[in-house]
Amino acid sequence: MQNEYFKDFVAFALGNEEEASEFYDSHAKKTHSAAQRILLTDMAEMERRHAAKLIAFMDDAAGTSLSTTSMPHDMHIADYAVTITLTDKSTLEDVFLYSIQAEEKAYQLYSRLANLESDPEVKALFLSLAAEEQHHKKGLETEYEEAISPEN
């Protein structure tokens, strides 16, 4: 039961990665800024690589028992959901804020998964993904400052 619960949590993370890559691709097509298009396209590709890592992890974990030792009863999935909603009328600033929040939530999710896993290789996978998400967030914040708040 605990093993399946952990796999469900990883599947949730995979779904988030797939949604993120689609989101970045979609908004890359909409922006008029070449620099932002490149950033968003790069972000989409990085999220696809994260999804591929998670798929490989799930394939490797299929039929095996993961070494999770401290799986809590409530994983608090809502804690990792983005609270900003985008519409057709969303501004570039809205897109950046959504993206920054999504990267922060992904960082928190992977950090949590790393803390739950005792296997060093699995823990390293999640810590690596967490570090990448933190790096994405930092890049988005820098681009946000340049695009939205150039006076800073």
PDB file of C-alpha atoms in Angstrom:
ATOM      1  CA  MET A   1       0.000   0.000   0.000  1.00  0.00           C
ATOM      2  CA  GLN A   2       2.751   2.426   0.969  1.00  0.00           C
ATOM      3  CA  ASN A   3       4.625   1.614  -2.247  1.00  0.00           C
ATOM      4  CA  GLU A   4       1.563   2.321  -4.403  1.00  0.00           C
ATOM      5  CA  TYR A   5       0.938   5.570  -2.550  1.00  0.00           C
ATOM      6  CA  PHE A   6       4.477   6.719  -3.316  1.00  0.00           C
ATOM      7  CA  LYS A   7       4.082   5.719  -6.979  1.00  0.00           C
ATOM      8  CA  ASP A   8       0.847   7.715  -7.138  1.00  0.00           C
ATOM      9  CA  PHE A   9       2.715  10.722  -5.789  1.00  0.00           C
ATOM     10  CA  VAL A  10       5.416  10.289  -8.447  1.00  0.00           C
ATOM     11  CA  ALA A  11       2.683   9.953 -11.096  1.00  0.00           C
ATOM     12  CA  PHE A  12       1.275  13.271  -9.864  1.00  0.00           C
ATOM     13  CA  ALA A  13       4.731  14.828 -10.321  1.00  0.00           C
ATOM     14  CA  LEU A  14       4.939  13.349 -13.823  1.00  0.00           C
ATOM     15  CA  GLY A  15       1.589  14.873 -14.747  1.00  0.00           C
ATOM     16  CA  ASN A  16       2.829  18.238 -13.495  1.00  0.00           C
ATOM     17  CA  GLU A  17       5.958  17.975 -15.657  1.00  0.00           C
ATOM     18  CA  GLU A  18       3.918  17.138 -18.747  1.00  0.00           C
ATOM     19  CA  GLU A  19       1.541  20.030 -18.095  1.00  0.00           C
ATOM     20  CA  ALA A  20       4.470  22.380 -17.542  1.00  0.00           C
ATOM     21  CA  SER A  21       6.101  21.475 -20.852  1.00  0.00           C
ATOM     22  CA  GLU A  22       2.818  22.056 -22.682  1.00  0.00           C
ATOM     23  CA  PHE A  23       2.334  25.338 -20.833  1.00  0.00           C
ATOM     24  CA  TYR A  24       5.802  26.640 -21.733  1.00  0.00           C
ATOM     25  CA  ASP A  25       5.435  25.545 -25.365  1.00  0.00           C
ATOM     26  CA  SER A  26       2.062  27.253 -25.629  1.00  0.00           C
ATOM     27  CA  HIS A  27       3.277  30.540 -24.183  1.00  0.00           C
ATOM     28  CA  ALA A  28       6.501  30.474 -26.198  1.00  0.00           C
ATOM     29  CA  LYS A  29       4.328  30.611 -29.315  1.00  0.00           C
ATOM     30  CA  LYS A  30       2.395  33.605 -27.986  1.00  0.00           C
ATOM     31  CA  THR A  31       5.224  35.899 -26.913  1.00  0.00           C
ATOM     32  CA  HIS A  32       6.574  38.600 -29.202  1.00  0.00           C
ATOM     33  CA  SER A  33       9.941  38.666 -27.459  1.00  0.00           C
ATOM     34  CA  ALA A  34      12.626  36.465 -28.998  1.00  0.00           C
ATOM     35  CA  ALA A  35      14.451  36.231 -25.652  1.00  0.00           C
ATOM     36  CA  GLN A  36      11.307  35.146 -23.828  1.00  0.00           C
ATOM     37  CA  ARG A  37      10.459  32.670 -26.599  1.00  0.00           C
ATOM     38  CA  ILE A  38      13.887  31.090 -26.205  1.00  0.00           C
ATOM     39  CA  LEU A  39      13.531  30.983 -22.424  1.00  0.00           C
ATOM     40  CA  LEU A  40      10.076  29.393 -22.557  1.00  0.00           C
ATOM     41  CA  THR A  41      11.121  26.897 -25.245  1.00  0.00           C
ATOM     42  CA  ASP A  42      14.138  25.935 -23.150  1.00  0.00           C
ATOM     43  CA  MET A  43      11.921  25.582 -20.094  1.00  0.00           C
ATOM     44  CA  ALA A  44       9.567  23.278 -22.022  1.00  0.00           C
ATOM     45  CA  GLU A  45      12.494  21.092 -23.064  1.00  0.00           C
ATOM     46  CA  MET A  46      13.807  20.907 -19.490  1.00  0.00           C
ATOM     47  CA  GLU A  47      10.366  19.857 -18.253  1.00  0.00           C
ATOM     48  CA  ARG A  48      10.233  17.146 -20.938  1.00  0.00           C
ATOM     49  CA  ARG A  49      13.589  15.858 -19.663  1.00  0.00           C
ATOM     50  CA  HIS A  50      12.184  15.802 -16.124  1.00  0.00           C
ATOM     51  CA  ALA A  51       9.176  13.843 -17.373  1.00  0.00           C
ATOM     52  CA  ALA A  52      11.496  11.374 -19.123  1.00  0.00           C
ATOM     53  CA  LYS A  53      13.452  10.864 -15.888  1.00  0.00           C
ATOM     54  CA  LEU A  54      10.245  10.202 -13.981  1.00  0.00           C
ATOM     55  CA  ILE A  55       8.986   7.791 -16.635  1.00  0.00           C
ATOM     56  CA  ALA A  56      12.281   5.900 -16.478  1.00  0.00           C
ATOM     57  CA  PHE A  57      12.036   5.850 -12.687  1.00  0.00           C
ATOM     58  CA  MET A  58       8.478   4.507 -12.816  1.00  0.00           C
ATOM     59  CA  ASP A  59       9.476   1.875 -15.366  1.00  0.00           C
ATOM     60  CA  ASP A  60      12.393   0.787 -13.172  1.00  0.00           C
ATOM     61  CA  ALA A  61      10.174   0.767 -10.079  1.00  0.00           C
ATOM     62  CA  ALA A  62       7.399  -1.250 -11.746  1.00  0.00           C
ATOM     63  CA  GLY A  63       6.928  -4.496  -9.885  1.00  0.00           C
ATOM     64  CA  THR A  64       9.502  -3.611  -7.243  1.00  0.00           C
ATOM     65  CA  SER A  65       9.166  -2.338  -3.742  1.00  0.00           C
ATOM     66  CA  LEU A  66      10.512   1.129  -3.153  1.00  0.00           C
ATOM     67  CA  SER A  67      12.403   1.773   0.033  1.00  0.00           C
ATOM     68  CA  THR A  68      10.208   4.551   1.342  1.00  0.00           C
ATOM     69  CA  THR A  69      10.297   4.320   5.088  1.00  0.00           C
ATOM     70  CA  SER A  70       8.360   7.339   6.286  1.00  0.00           C
ATOM     71  CA  MET A  71       5.352   7.655   3.995  1.00  0.00           C
ATOM     72  CA  PRO A  72       2.853   9.903   5.749  1.00  0.00           C
ATOM     73  CA  HIS A  73      -0.842   9.148   5.615  1.00  0.00           C
ATOM     74  CA  ASP A  74      -1.636  12.521   4.018  1.00  0.00           C
ATOM     75  CA  MET A  75       0.732  13.690   1.276  1.00  0.00           C
ATOM     76  CA  HIS A  76      -0.836  17.171   1.128  1.00  0.00           C
ATOM     77  CA  ILE A  77      -1.079  17.152  -2.671  1.00  0.00           C
ATOM     78  CA  ALA A  78      -2.878  20.511  -2.580  1.00  0.00           C
ATOM     79  CA  ASP A  79       0.295  22.047  -1.145  1.00  0.00           C
ATOM     80  CA  TYR A  80       1.952  21.507  -4.543  1.00  0.00           C
ATOM     81  CA  ALA A  81      -0.823  22.981  -6.694  1.00  0.00           C
ATOM     82  CA  VAL A  82      -0.355  26.346  -8.385  1.00  0.00           C
ATOM     83  CA  THR A  83      -2.939  28.832  -7.147  1.00  0.00           C
ATOM     84  CA  ILE A  84      -2.657  31.335 -10.013  1.00  0.00           C
ATOM     85  CA  THR A  85      -5.138  30.765 -12.826  1.00  0.00           C
ATOM     86  CA  LEU A  86      -4.362  31.847 -16.371  1.00  0.00           C
ATOM     87  CA  THR A  87      -6.921  32.842 -18.975  1.00  0.00           C
ATOM     88  CA  ASP A  88      -6.814  34.136 -22.543  1.00  0.00           C
ATOM     89  CA  LYS A  89      -6.630  37.628 -21.044  1.00  0.00           C
ATOM     90  CA  SER A  90      -3.633  36.869 -18.815  1.00  0.00           C
ATOM     91  CA  THR A  91      -0.720  39.234 -19.191  1.00  0.00           C
ATOM     92  CA  LEU A  92       2.935  38.368 -19.632  1.00  0.00           C
ATOM     93  CA  GLU A  93       3.372  39.240 -15.976  1.00  0.00           C
ATOM     94  CA  ASP A  94       0.662  36.699 -15.079  1.00  0.00           C
ATOM     95  CA  VAL A  95       2.474  34.034 -17.109  1.00  0.00           C
ATOM     96  CA  PHE A  96       5.750  34.766 -15.341  1.00  0.00           C
ATOM     97  CA  LEU A  97       4.155  34.717 -11.891  1.00  0.00           C
ATOM     98  CA  TYR A  98       2.370  31.453 -12.686  1.00  0.00           C
ATOM     99  CA  SER A  99       5.627  29.923 -13.941  1.00  0.00           C
ATOM    100  CA  ILE A 100       7.628  31.081 -10.938  1.00  0.00           C
ATOM    101  CA  GLN A 101       5.021  29.645  -8.584  1.00  0.00           C
ATOM    102  CA  ALA A 102       4.886  26.376 -10.546  1.00  0.00           C
ATOM    103  CA  GLU A 103       8.668  25.974 -10.339  1.00  0.00           C
ATOM    104  CA  GLU A 104       8.614  26.659  -6.589  1.00  0.00           C
ATOM    105  CA  LYS A 105       5.849  24.081  -6.089  1.00  0.00           C
ATOM    106  CA  ALA A 106       7.796  21.531  -8.164  1.00  0.00           C
ATOM    107  CA  TYR A 107      10.883  22.214  -6.053  1.00  0.00           C
ATOM    108  CA  GLN A 108       8.867  21.593  -2.879  1.00  0.00           C
ATOM    109  CA  LEU A 109       7.370  18.400  -4.314  1.00  0.00           C
ATOM    110  CA  TYR A 110      10.732  16.895  -5.311  1.00  0.00           C
ATOM    111  CA  SER A 111      12.286  17.917  -2.004  1.00  0.00           C
ATOM    112  CA  ARG A 112       9.470  16.110  -0.204  1.00  0.00           C
ATOM    113  CA  LEU A 113       9.866  13.003  -2.337  1.00  0.00           C
ATOM    114  CA  ALA A 114      13.621  13.023  -1.659  1.00  0.00           C
ATOM    115  CA  ASN A 115      12.989  13.252   2.080  1.00  0.00           C
ATOM    116  CA  LEU A 116      10.610  10.291   1.959  1.00  0.00           C
ATOM    117  CA  GLU A 117      12.984   7.980   0.119  1.00  0.00           C
ATOM    118  CA  SER A 118      15.821   6.133   1.825  1.00  0.00           C
ATOM    119  CA  ASP A 119      17.392   4.589  -1.299  1.00  0.00           C
ATOM    120  CA  PRO A 120      20.412   6.796  -2.147  1.00  0.00           C
ATOM    121  CA  GLU A 121      19.919   6.594  -5.927  1.00  0.00           C
ATOM    122  CA  VAL A 122      16.226   7.456  -5.768  1.00  0.00           C
ATOM    123  CA  LYS A 123      16.913  10.205  -3.246  1.00  0.00           C
ATOM    124  CA  ALA A 124      19.605  11.604  -5.593  1.00  0.00           C
ATOM    125  CA  LEU A 125      17.121  11.621  -8.500  1.00  0.00           C
ATOM    126  CA  PHE A 126      14.615  13.703  -6.553  1.00  0.00           C
ATOM    127  CA  LEU A 127      17.267  16.023  -5.141  1.00  0.00           C
ATOM    128  CA  SER A 128      18.564  16.577  -8.668  1.00  0.00           C
ATOM    129  CA  LEU A 129      15.075  17.375  -9.945  1.00  0.00           C
ATOM    130  CA  ALA A 130      14.506  19.715  -6.984  1.00  0.00           C
ATOM    131  CA  ALA A 131      17.751  21.571  -7.748  1.00  0.00           C
ATOM    132  CA  GLU A 132      16.792  21.910 -11.412  1.00  0.00           C
ATOM    133  CA  GLU A 133      13.378  23.310 -10.500  1.00  0.00           C
ATOM    134  CA  GLN A 134      15.019  25.811  -8.172  1.00  0.00           C
ATOM    135  CA  HIS A 135      17.355  26.803 -11.018  1.00  0.00           C
ATOM    136  CA  HIS A 136      14.358  27.241 -13.357  1.00  0.00           C
ATOM    137  CA  LYS A 137      12.659  29.474 -10.810  1.00  0.00           C
ATOM    138  CA  LYS A 138      15.750  31.626 -10.456  1.00  0.00           C
ATOM    139  CA  GLY A 139      16.007  32.002 -14.250  1.00  0.00           C
ATOM    140  CA  LEU A 140      12.355  32.979 -14.493  1.00  0.00           C
ATOM    141  CA  GLU A 141      12.723  35.501 -11.691  1.00  0.00           C
ATOM    142  CA  THR A 142      15.697  37.079 -13.465  1.00  0.00           C
ATOM    143  CA  GLU A 143      13.780  37.244 -16.745  1.00  0.00           C
ATOM    144  CA  TYR A 144      10.751  38.631 -14.917  1.00  0.00           C
ATOM    145  CA  GLU A 145      12.850  41.427 -13.435  1.00  0.00           C
ATOM    146  CA  GLU A 146      14.212  42.297 -16.881  1.00  0.00           C
ATOM    147  CA  ALA A 147      10.900  42.035 -18.740  1.00  0.00           C
ATOM    148  CA  ILE A 148       8.364  43.284 -16.215  1.00  0.00           C
ATOM    149  CA  SER A 149      10.329  45.432 -13.782  1.00  0.00           C
ATOM    150  CA  PRO A 150      13.220  46.872 -15.815  1.00  0.00           C
ATOM    151  CA  GLU A 151      13.525  49.859 -13.489  1.00  0.00           C
ATOM    152  CA  ASN A 152      14.794  47.505 -10.741  1.00  0.00           C
TER     153      ASN A 152
END
